[in-house]
Each structure stands twice: as structure tokens, then as C-alpha cells.
XYZ file of N, CA, C and O in Angstrom:
796
model
N -43.315 25.892 25.770
C -43.258 25.055 26.969
C -44.401 25.424 27.899
O -44.728 26.591 28.063
N -45.000 24.421 28.531
C -46.135 24.657 29.432
C -45.676 25.417 30.674
O -44.549 25.247 31.143
N -46.570 26.243 31.193
C -46.280 26.998 32.412
C -46.175 26.029 33.593
O -46.985 25.109 33.727
N -45.175 26.257 34.457
C -44.962 25.327 35.571
C -45.226 25.935 36.937
O -45.728 25.244 37.827
N -44.870 27.210 37.141
C -45.032 27.851 38.442
C -45.505 29.277 38.222
O -44.943 29.996 37.388
N -46.529 29.689 38.973
C -47.031 31.054 38.869
C -47.402 31.570 40.258
O -47.995 30.848 41.071
N -47.077 32.838 40.525
C -47.507 33.454 41.774
C -49.006 33.702 41.724
O -49.620 33.673 40.646
N -49.603 33.944 42.874
C -51.039 34.254 42.912
C -51.355 35.452 42.018
O -52.367 35.484 41.352
N -50.475 36.435 42.003
C -50.728 37.639 41.197
C -50.581 37.368 39.701
O -51.203 38.026 38.881
N -49.753 36.399 39.325
C -49.474 36.124 37.912
C -50.441 35.124 37.289
O -50.477 34.992 36.069
N -51.188 34.416 38.104
C -52.015 33.322 37.586
C -53.176 33.895 36.781
O -54.117 34.454 37.330
N -53.111 33.761 35.484
C -54.108 34.334 34.584
C -55.353 33.445 34.526
O -55.293 32.263 34.872
N -56.498 34.005 34.101
C -57.733 33.208 34.053
C -57.602 31.916 33.254
O -58.189 30.899 33.625
N -56.800 31.914 32.190
C -56.663 30.684 31.398
C -55.868 29.611 32.129
O -56.006 28.414 31.833
N -55.046 30.008 33.117
C -54.275 29.040 33.894
C -54.986 28.613 35.174
O -54.614 27.600 35.776
N -55.992 29.373 35.612
C -56.644 29.060 36.882
C -57.234 27.652 36.949
O -57.118 26.994 37.982
N -57.835 27.114 35.867
C -58.324 25.733 35.959
C -57.211 24.715 36.234
O -57.458 23.677 36.836
N -55.973 25.018 35.812
C -54.844 24.119 36.055
C -54.300 24.248 37.471
O -53.476 23.432 37.897
N -54.752 25.262 38.194
C -54.273 25.493 39.553
C -55.127 24.781 40.593
O -54.850 24.863 41.782
N -56.186 24.084 40.162
C -57.081 23.418 41.102
C -57.980 24.426 41.799
O -57.813 25.641 41.665
N -58.945 23.912 42.550
C -59.897 24.792 43.227
C -59.241 25.739 44.212
O -59.471 26.949 44.198
N -58.380 25.204 45.052
C -57.740 26.018 46.090
C -56.812 27.064 45.488
O -56.901 28.254 45.798
N -55.918 26.627 44.605
C -54.961 27.552 44.002
C -55.637 28.628 43.174
O -55.270 29.798 43.239
N -56.664 28.237 42.399
C -57.375 29.199 41.564
C -58.101 30.258 42.371
O -58.039 31.448 42.054
N -58.774 29.831 43.441
C -59.530 30.781 44.263
C -58.589 31.701 45.044
O -58.836 32.906 45.148
N -57.513 31.154 45.589
C -56.549 32.008 46.306
C -55.989 33.079 45.377
O -55.849 34.242 45.772
N -55.685 32.705 44.138
C -55.168 33.680 43.170
C -56.208 34.749 42.870
O -55.896 35.948 42.840
N -57.457 34.343 42.637
C -58.527 35.316 42.360
C -58.696 36.292 43.517
O -58.832 37.506 43.306
N -58.701 35.775 44.739
C -58.883 36.638 45.909
C -57.711 37.609 46.060
O -57.907 38.799 46.320
N -56.499 37.114 45.904
C -55.314 37.982 46.018
C -55.353 39.078 44.954
O -55.083 40.241 45.230
N -55.711 38.712 43.724
C -55.772 39.690 42.635
C -56.884 40.701 42.845
O -56.794 41.838 42.377
N -57.935 40.311 43.571
C -59.047 41.222 43.842
C -58.767 42.133 45.037
O -59.606 42.971 45.387
N -57.613 41.968 45.677
C -57.233 42.855 46.767
C -57.575 42.351 48.162
O -57.407 43.077 49.141
N -58.041 41.106 48.283
C -58.334 40.558 49.610
C -57.029 40.230 50.326
O -56.015 39.944 49.685
N -57.039 40.255 51.671
C -55.799 40.040 52.426
C -55.407 38.562 52.502
O -55.383 37.950 53.571
N -55.096 37.984 51.348
C -54.676 36.586 51.266
C -53.155 36.542 51.383
O -52.462 37.255 50.648
N -52.619 35.721 52.287
C -51.156 35.612 52.367
C -50.563 35.229 51.011
O -51.124 34.413 50.286
N -49.436 35.841 50.688
C -48.820 35.665 49.380
C -48.385 34.221 49.168
O -48.140 33.473 50.118
N -48.285 33.838 47.904
C -47.842 32.490 47.596
C -47.791 32.254 46.102
O -47.955 33.178 45.299
N -47.577 31.004 45.757
C -47.518 30.621 44.346
C -48.064 29.213 44.183
O -48.243 28.472 45.162
N -48.344 28.859 42.923
C -48.910 27.548 42.607
C -47.947 26.801 41.694
O -47.501 27.338 40.673
N -47.637 25.580 42.086
C -46.849 24.680 41.240
C -47.871 23.911 40.403
O -48.649 23.115 40.931
N -47.905 24.189 39.115
C -48.921 23.636 38.221
C -48.583 22.194 37.808
O -47.431 21.769 37.931
N -49.574 21.436 37.332
C -49.326 20.031 36.977
C -48.182 19.824 35.982
O -47.495 18.799 36.046
N -47.935 20.777 35.093
C -46.859 20.639 34.111
C -45.472 20.615 34.757
O -44.489 20.248 34.110
N -45.382 21.001 36.047
C -44.097 20.997 36.750
C -43.658 19.593 37.141
O -42.512 19.388 37.543
N -44.582 18.628 37.037
C -44.296 17.275 37.502
C -44.160 16.304 36.334
O -44.809 16.449 35.306
N -43.314 15.307 36.528
C -43.299 14.152 35.636
C -43.596 12.934 36.504
O -43.942 13.081 37.676
N -43.461 11.747 35.993
C -43.808 10.559 36.769
C -43.053 10.439 38.075
O -43.571 9.913 39.057
N -41.820 10.928 38.114
C -40.981 10.787 39.302
C -41.141 11.930 40.304
O -40.698 11.834 41.437
N -41.760 13.011 39.901
C -41.896 14.160 40.791
C -41.641 15.450 40.053
O -42.042 15.604 38.898
N -40.957 16.379 40.702
C -40.698 17.694 40.116
C -39.652 17.642 39.012
O -38.623 16.985 39.153
N -39.902 18.362 37.942
C -38.891 18.553 36.915
C -37.823 19.506 37.455
O -38.119 20.389 38.263
N -36.599 19.352 37.013
C -35.505 20.182 37.541
C -35.725 21.659 37.213
O -35.419 22.537 38.026
N -36.277 21.957 36.039
C -36.545 23.360 35.691
C -37.588 23.955 36.627
O -37.506 25.134 36.998
N -38.565 23.161 37.032
C -39.592 23.638 37.968
C -38.980 23.905 39.334
O -39.311 24.901 39.990
N -38.064 23.041 39.770
C -37.405 23.245 41.069
C -36.648 24.571 41.077
O -36.666 25.304 42.076
N -36.004 24.911 39.972
C -35.291 26.191 39.883
C -36.255 27.363 39.966
O -35.976 28.360 40.649
N -37.400 27.256 39.289
C -38.410 28.318 39.356
C -38.935 28.477 40.775
O -39.111 29.591 41.268
N -39.195 27.364 41.437
C -39.698 27.406 42.818
C -38.706 28.127 43.714
O -39.083 28.980 44.525
N -37.427 27.799 43.574
C -36.400 28.461 44.390
C -36.394 29.972 44.168
O -36.195 30.744 45.115
N -36.635 30.416 42.924
C -36.684 31.858 42.651
C -37.878 32.512 43.356
O -37.753 33.606 43.924
N -39.033 31.866 43.323
C -40.210 32.422 43.994
C -40.011 32.476 45.510
O -40.375 33.454 46.166
N -39.424 31.423 46.058
C -39.174 31.385 47.508
C -38.218 32.506 47.896
O -38.442 33.221 48.889
N -37.165 32.687 47.124
C -36.189 33.729 47.440
C -36.815 35.117 47.356
O -36.529 35.994 48.186
N -37.702 35.326 46.403
C -38.389 36.623 46.301
C -39.241 36.884 47.538
O -39.300 38.018 48.035
N -39.890 35.845 48.066
C -40.696 36.017 49.282
C -39.813 36.234 50.500
O -40.177 36.976 51.415
N -38.637 35.629 50.512
C -37.702 35.829 51.629
C -37.145 37.253 51.654
O -36.766 37.752 52.706
N -37.076 37.884 50.492
C -36.590 39.271 50.465
C -37.530 40.193 51.230
O -37.105 41.213 51.756
N -38.803 39.823 51.292
C -39.777 40.616 52.055
C -39.773 40.248 53.531
O -40.135 41.055 54.374
N -39.389 39.008 53.852
C -39.380 38.541 55.244
C -38.385 37.394 55.350
O -38.663 36.278 54.917
N -37.211 37.667 55.938
C -36.166 36.642 56.036
C -36.598 35.451 56.877
O -36.056 34.357 56.744
N -37.557 35.625 57.781
C -37.986 34.545 58.677
C -39.258 33.848 58.202
O -39.882 33.119 58.970
N -39.640 34.059 56.959
C -40.880 33.488 56.448
C -40.828 31.958 56.502
O -39.786 31.345 56.292
N -41.950 31.363 56.852
C -42.112 29.921 56.717
C -43.332 29.686 55.834
O -44.123 30.606 55.587
N -43.485 28.459 55.360
C -44.462 28.192 54.317
C -45.409 27.055 54.679
O -45.033 26.122 55.402
N -46.620 27.155 54.157
C -47.576 26.053 54.157
C -47.569 25.479 52.747
O -47.672 26.224 51.772
N -47.430 24.173 52.638
C -47.412 23.496 51.342
C -48.620 22.576 51.305
O -48.736 21.643 52.102
N -49.544 22.878 50.380
C -50.865 22.239 50.396
C -51.265 21.764 49.007
O -50.851 22.335 48.004
N -52.119 20.770 48.985
C -52.605 20.243 47.709
C -53.627 21.182 47.097
O -54.334 21.914 47.791
N -53.695 21.134 45.786
C -54.770 21.775 45.041
C -55.058 20.896 43.826
O -54.864 21.299 42.688
N -55.509 19.663 44.129
C -55.805 18.716 43.053
C -56.934 19.271 42.198
O -57.821 19.968 42.690
N -56.891 18.972 40.926
C -57.894 19.514 40.010
C -59.281 18.963 40.311
O -60.288 19.577 39.977
N -59.343 17.808 40.991
C -60.630 17.220 41.384
C -61.044 17.619 42.796
O -62.132 17.277 43.246
N -60.196 18.352 43.497
C -60.431 18.725 44.892
C -61.365 19.932 44.965
O -61.328 20.817 44.121
N -62.185 19.977 46.019
C -63.107 21.097 46.239
C -64.015 21.318 45.032
O -64.316 22.447 44.659
N -64.458 20.229 44.415
C -65.336 20.333 43.258
C -66.791 20.238 43.708
O -67.084 20.055 44.887
N -67.700 20.320 42.765
C -69.130 20.230 43.081
C -69.511 18.836 43.562
O -70.498 18.670 44.272
N -68.720 17.826 43.211
C -69.090 16.455 43.562
C -68.263 15.851 44.688
O -68.689 14.885 45.307
N -67.082 16.383 44.963
C -66.222 15.806 46.003
C -65.311 16.873 46.581
O -64.820 17.721 45.864
N -65.069 16.796 47.901
C -64.236 17.823 48.529
C -62.783 17.373 48.713
O -61.869 18.175 48.639
N -62.553 16.103 49.010
C -61.224 15.571 49.322
C -60.600 16.282 50.530
O -59.385 16.295 50.679
N -61.426 16.856 51.395
C -60.905 17.569 52.565
C -60.078 16.634 53.437
O -60.542 15.579 53.863
N -58.821 17.011 53.689
C -57.943 16.231 54.547
C -57.383 14.972 53.919
O -56.661 14.222 54.580
N -57.677 14.711 52.648
C -57.224 13.463 52.010
C -55.789 13.565 51.509
O -55.009 12.640 51.660
N -55.451 14.680 50.873
C -54.084 14.875 50.390
C -53.228 15.436 51.526
O -53.740 16.011 52.486
N -51.927 15.312 51.413
C -51.024 15.781 52.472
C -50.936 17.307 52.506
O -51.062 17.978 51.481
N -50.701 17.832 53.691
C -50.400 19.244 53.928
C -49.191 19.294 54.847
O -49.137 18.542 55.821
N -48.237 20.157 54.560
C -47.081 20.334 55.442
C -47.000 21.796 55.831
O -47.095 22.679 54.971
N -46.814 22.042 57.115
C -46.836 23.404 57.659
C -45.483 23.775 58.251
O -44.697 22.911 58.634
N -45.248 25.095 58.346
C -44.025 25.644 58.947
C -42.764 25.116 58.271
O -41.776 24.791 58.922
N -42.808 25.035 56.950
C -41.658 24.572 56.167
C -40.774 25.786 55.885
O -41.274 26.848 55.505
N -39.448 25.633 56.052
C -38.582 26.807 55.922
C -37.445 26.656 54.921
O -37.301 27.479 54.025
N -36.619 25.642 55.062
C -35.424 25.529 54.215
C -35.792 25.140 52.785
O -36.811 24.496 52.539
N -34.913 25.477 51.836
C -35.151 25.169 50.424
C -35.386 23.682 50.196
O -36.299 23.286 49.478
N -34.525 22.840 50.806
C -34.671 21.400 50.605
C -35.972 20.888 51.203
O -36.632 20.000 50.649
N -36.387 21.477 52.350
C -37.651 21.079 52.969
C -38.844 21.457 52.084
O -39.821 20.706 52.008
N -38.757 22.613 51.433
C -39.852 23.053 50.568
C -40.005 22.093 49.387
O -41.117 21.641 49.083
N -38.906 21.739 48.745
C -38.974 20.816 47.617
C -39.443 19.434 48.064
O -40.255 18.796 47.385
N -38.968 18.979 49.231
C -39.425 17.690 49.768
C -40.922 17.723 50.069
O -41.638 16.751 49.815
N -41.393 18.848 50.621
C -42.816 18.980 50.953
C -43.672 18.938 49.686
O -44.740 18.309 49.658
N -43.207 19.590 48.634
C -43.941 19.567 47.361
C -44.007 18.134 46.830
O -45.067 17.678 46.380
N -42.895 17.408 46.914
C -42.889 16.000 46.499
C -43.877 15.177 47.322
O -44.603 14.335 46.797
N -43.909 15.423 48.632
C -44.809 14.676 49.527
C -46.266 14.917 49.159
O -47.065 13.977 49.092
N -46.612 16.177 48.920
C -47.993 16.491 48.525
C -48.308 15.845 47.187
O -49.375 15.242 47.015
N -47.398 15.935 46.237
C -47.607 15.328 44.915
C -47.830 13.819 45.040
O -48.752 13.256 44.446
N -46.987 13.147 45.830
C -47.102 11.688 45.978
C -48.358 11.278 46.743
O -48.818 10.147 46.601
N -48.920 12.171 47.547
C -50.100 11.806 48.343
C -51.311 11.499 47.479
O -52.273 10.890 47.935
N -51.270 11.876 46.209
C -52.381 11.549 45.311
C -52.497 10.047 45.092
O -53.526 9.569 44.631
N -51.440 9.310 45.439
C -51.446 7.859 45.287
C -51.661 7.137 46.604
O -51.534 5.914 46.677
N -52.008 7.866 47.662
C -52.172 7.242 48.974
C -53.428 6.376 49.020
O -54.370 6.551 48.240
N -53.445 5.444 49.980
C -54.587 4.537 50.131
C -55.861 5.307 50.438
O -56.938 4.970 49.934
N -55.755 6.366 51.260
C -56.986 7.090 51.625
C -57.557 7.857 50.440
O -58.769 7.967 50.296
N -56.692 8.408 49.570
C -57.183 9.089 48.367
C -57.844 8.081 47.436
O -58.916 8.338 46.882
N -57.237 6.915 47.277
C -57.819 5.875 46.420
C -59.168 5.409 46.967
O -60.120 5.209 46.203
N -59.257 5.235 48.298
C -60.511 4.784 48.897
C -61.609 5.837 48.724
O -62.747 5.510 48.351
N -61.281 7.110 48.983
C -62.273 8.181 48.827
C -62.698 8.305 47.366
O -63.876 8.488 47.067
N -61.739 8.185 46.455
C -62.049 8.257 45.025
C -63.013 7.149 44.626
O -63.967 7.376 43.869
N -62.783 5.939 45.151
C -63.652 4.807 44.822
C -65.064 5.044 45.327
O -66.042 4.788 44.618
N -65.185 5.571 46.546
C -66.512 5.861 47.118
C -67.238 6.902 46.274
O -68.454 6.834 46.075
N -66.499 7.866 45.750
C -67.091 8.934 44.936
C -67.307 8.512 43.475
O -67.837 9.288 42.679
N -66.870 7.299 43.134
C -66.999 6.834 41.758
C -66.085 7.561 40.793
O -66.403 7.753 39.620
N -64.916 7.982 41.293
C -63.964 8.733 40.477
C -62.736 7.886 40.202
O -62.409 6.976 40.971
N -62.046 8.201 39.121
C -60.763 7.548 38.844
C -59.792 7.927 39.952
O -59.860 9.021 40.512
N -58.886 7.008 40.285
C -57.963 7.308 41.386
C -56.664 7.955 40.926
O -55.746 8.138 41.709
N -56.571 8.330 39.655
C -55.413 9.073 39.160
C -55.786 10.551 39.127
O -56.620 10.969 38.330
N -55.201 11.328 40.021
C -55.565 12.737 40.155
C -54.444 13.628 39.647
O -53.289 13.486 40.045
N -54.808 14.563 38.775
C -53.858 15.588 38.367
C -53.804 16.594 39.508
O -54.844 16.983 40.049
N -52.616 17.019 39.874
C -52.482 17.828 41.088
C -51.602 19.054 40.849
O -50.613 19.004 40.127
N -52.031 20.158 41.438
C -51.200 21.345 41.588
C -50.881 21.452 43.079
O -51.558 20.845 43.910
N -49.861 22.208 43.411
C -49.462 22.368 44.806
C -49.348 23.854 45.113
O -48.719 24.601 44.372
N -49.969 24.275 46.211
C -49.919 25.660 46.669
C -48.807 25.795 47.700
O -48.736 25.009 48.652
N -47.948 26.780 47.518
C -46.916 27.130 48.502
C -47.226 28.549 48.931
O -47.197 29.479 48.122
N -47.551 28.719 50.214
C -48.093 29.993 50.687
C -47.434 30.411 51.997
O -47.046 29.565 52.808
N -47.316 31.714 52.164
C -46.776 32.245 53.415
C -47.578 31.691 54.593
O -48.800 31.737 54.606
N -46.885 31.143 55.576
C -47.522 30.547 56.746
C -47.974 31.643 57.705
O -47.248 32.593 57.965
N -49.185 31.510 58.201
C -49.727 32.440 59.189
C -49.953 31.667 60.485
O -50.631 30.634 60.487
N -49.380 32.143 61.561
C -49.605 31.508 62.869
C -50.970 31.952 63.366
O -51.178 33.115 63.695
N -51.913 31.035 63.418
C -53.296 31.406 63.750
C -53.623 31.140 65.208
O -53.158 30.159 65.795
N -54.440 32.018 65.785
C -55.008 31.772 67.112
C -56.233 30.873 66.992
O -56.473 30.009 67.829
N -57.011 31.107 65.942
C -58.218 30.321 65.667
C -58.253 30.040 64.170
O -57.946 30.913 63.365
N -58.624 28.822 63.798
C -58.739 28.462 62.380
C -59.970 27.583 62.206
O -60.392 26.889 63.125
N -60.548 27.644 61.002
C -61.743 26.844 60.813
C -62.116 26.642 59.364
O -61.391 27.016 58.451
N -63.269 26.016 59.188
C -63.838 25.725 57.883
C -65.243 26.309 57.861
O -66.005 26.154 58.816
N -65.577 26.991 56.773
C -66.897 27.603 56.620
C -67.554 27.060 55.365
O -66.949 27.032 54.298
N -68.796 26.607 55.496
C -69.593 26.152 54.354
C -70.565 27.258 53.987
O -71.410 27.641 54.800
N -70.459 27.780 52.763
C -71.344 28.866 52.347
C -72.734 28.359 51.992
O -73.666 29.148 51.848
N -72.880 27.050 51.837
C -74.193 26.400 51.736
C -74.199 25.288 52.771
O -73.174 24.653 53.021
N -75.339 25.062 53.409
C -75.434 24.024 54.427
C -75.067 22.676 53.785
O -75.687 22.270 52.798
N -74.057 21.960 54.331
C -73.618 20.717 53.690
C -74.641 19.580 53.778
O -74.557 18.619 53.019
N -75.617 19.702 54.662
C -76.649 18.668 54.803
C -77.864 18.985 53.939
O -78.334 18.153 53.167
N -78.354 20.214 54.043
C -79.602 20.573 53.348
C -79.379 21.284 52.017
O -80.287 21.346 51.191
N -78.182 21.873 51.836
C -77.928 22.649 50.631
C -78.471 24.061 50.695
O -78.346 24.837 49.752
N -79.068 24.438 51.820
C -79.686 25.753 51.971
C -78.638 26.859 52.014
O -77.567 26.709 52.608
N -78.983 28.001 51.386
C -78.125 29.192 51.436
C -78.619 30.198 52.475
O -78.122 31.308 52.547
N -79.608 29.801 53.292
C -80.166 30.723 54.287
C -79.198 30.989 55.428
O -79.340 31.957 56.161
N -78.212 30.129 55.598
C -77.219 30.344 56.636
C -75.910 29.678 56.223
O -75.894 28.816 55.346
N -74.836 30.108 56.841
C -73.534 29.478 56.645
C -73.166 28.780 57.946
O -73.364 29.343 59.027
N -72.663 27.571 57.853
C -72.266 26.815 59.035
C -70.775 26.543 58.964
O -70.192 26.467 57.878
N -70.174 26.403 60.129
C -68.744 26.149 60.147
C -68.287 25.515 61.434
O -69.075 25.318 62.374
N -67.012 25.180 61.460
C -66.354 24.609 62.630
C -65.021 25.300 62.802
O -64.395 25.699 61.826
N -64.582 25.420 64.045
C -63.268 26.015 64.285
C -62.569 25.323 65.432
O -63.189 24.643 66.257
N -61.250 25.499 65.465
C -60.410 25.026 66.556
C -59.472 26.154 66.939
O -59.261 27.084 66.171
N -58.910 26.066 68.107
C -57.878 27.007 68.516
C -56.537 26.498 68.000
O -56.233 25.314 68.080
N -55.764 27.389 67.407
C -54.485 26.998 66.818
C -54.623 26.788 65.321
O -55.472 27.383 64.670
N -53.783 25.916 64.773
C -53.755 25.688 63.337
C -54.939 24.851 62.869
O -55.381 23.940 63.565
N -55.414 25.135 61.666
C -56.581 24.447 61.130
C -56.318 23.017 60.718
O -57.259 22.240 60.544
N -55.056 22.629 60.576
C -54.752 21.263 60.140
C -55.330 20.221 61.092
O -55.788 19.166 60.679
N -55.333 20.535 62.387
C -55.879 19.576 63.351
C -57.390 19.409 63.200
O -57.946 18.372 63.547
N -58.051 20.412 62.618
C -59.488 20.302 62.351
C -59.749 19.411 61.146
O -60.503 18.440 61.223
N -59.109 19.711 60.013
C -59.400 18.961 58.784
C -58.853 17.539 58.836
O -59.353 16.655 58.138
N -57.851 17.294 59.683
C -57.323 15.935 59.810
C -58.116 15.108 60.811
O -57.910 13.902 60.915
N -59.008 15.773 61.568
C -59.807 15.059 62.555
C -59.095 14.836 63.871
O -59.578 14.090 64.730
N -57.951 15.494 64.091
C -57.187 15.299 65.320
C -57.801 16.016 66.514
O -57.506 15.673 67.656
N -58.629 17.025 66.274
C -59.191 17.811 67.371
C -60.710 17.888 67.237
O -61.245 17.856 66.134
N -61.377 17.965 68.383
C -62.822 18.183 68.377
C -63.075 19.655 68.058
O -62.442 20.548 68.639
N -64.003 19.900 67.158
C -64.248 21.261 66.692
C -65.401 21.912 67.428
O -66.297 21.241 67.926
N -65.366 23.233 67.470
C -66.491 24.042 67.935
C -67.302 24.425 66.694
O -66.737 24.701 65.644
N -68.612 24.463 66.829
C -69.476 24.793 65.691
C -70.010 26.209 65.799
O -70.127 26.760 66.901
N -70.331 26.806 64.654
C -70.987 28.110 64.635
C -71.870 28.198 63.407
O -71.739 27.418 62.462
N -72.766 29.178 63.423
C -73.677 29.376 62.291
C -73.897 30.868 62.103
O -74.038 31.619 63.069
N -73.901 31.308 60.851
C -74.181 32.694 60.505
C -75.465 32.723 59.690
O -75.545 32.084 58.640
N -76.459 33.447 60.181
C -77.744 33.505 59.483
C -77.785 34.702 58.538
O -77.160 35.729 58.789
N -78.546 34.578 57.460
C -78.748 35.702 56.566
C -80.221 35.765 56.171
O -80.585 35.498 55.009
N -81.082 36.120 57.096
C -82.524 36.137 56.807
C -82.917 37.105 55.686
O -83.902 36.897 55.012
N -82.146 38.157 55.492
C -82.462 39.135 54.442
C -81.495 39.042 53.257
O -81.374 39.980 52.471
N -80.798 37.916 53.167
C -79.873 37.732 52.053
C -78.514 38.344 52.264
O -77.665 38.284 51.398
N -78.282 38.954 53.456
C -76.971 39.541 53.760
C -76.549 39.048 55.126
O -77.370 38.752 55.967
N -75.230 39.000 55.346
C -74.727 38.579 56.644
C -74.438 39.785 57.511
O -74.016 40.801 57.025
């Protein structure tokens, strides 16, 4: 049977391509010892045409309960990690749904369904058409410990206009980053230079 749910620590290199760009990178960083909030990835095999398979829902509940044993008040961010997202040709930033501060078991499963169904939204179809991509996206979903942020932002390790690696540019907002990627808030800009190849 295909793997359906894996924690960041369990996601092996052969499964990382199925976790999408976001899920795969978060797993790599967590396994390398970076301070990435804990979480797990619901892989594409967990879904059928109608949504989550019942066996996948049971696995998700086990992972959530294990995280609650470490923190009874934990809340979760439920985010897309489509296999076409954050690729070399298209970012899909803000196109798929994200749900924040999700707590109850039923809310977590509903949030996963919402993210999964967002692959069929009008905005995803429109962006896909502009990018010359098929509008049927295979999707994984990241469920991660929620962090209440004072400042959140987006950093481009290559200049998105020129492609230059001489500096990194980014934007930030005060509070949660969702208001930045959704376009709800005006962002502050910053730039990090690396004239000698180091920051």
C-alpha cells in the first residue's frame, strides 16, 4: 500500500518528491537539525476523488495526538504543498488555501479537505492557464505546529526580477505571514547583500 502520511522526521528521500516543494524542504530542514516547527505531510496517496481516505484520516489523528502529548494547547497551520508548487517555473504563492490556528480533530480534517479542494479553485485554474500548465494538480498537505509570529515574511534567495544571486530580497509584515502572501497587507521590503559570496 502506498504511503499516506509521514512526519517531517520520517519522510525519506524517495518520498520527498511526493511531498511537494514545501513539504519536502521542511522535512529536509527538520532532519538536518534546523529549528523547524514539527509537523507531518499528508501525501497524495491519502486522497481519492472525494477527499481523504478513511485510513489516512486515522493516521492523521494519530500524528495529531502524538503532537498534543508534547503540548496540549498546540494549534496547527494546514498548508498546501502541491507537487507543481514552488517549482522552477511557477510559484503558486497564495493560490492554494491555507488555514491557520486549527485545533480540534474535526477542524484539522476539514482544513485538509479545504486545502485539497483548493486545487480546483478558479484562481488556481487561471494561474495554471497563464503558466501554460495543466489545471489538475497533484497535492500534498502540510500540517505543522502553529507559531504565533511577531514578524513574518518571504525571502527570495535569487532576485525575482534579475535572477541575480548577489543579494537576497524579501518582504515582511507584522503578525502572521498569511496577510502578506494573500495580498491583504502592504509589505515592508528589505535586501541582504553578499558582495563576497557570504551574508
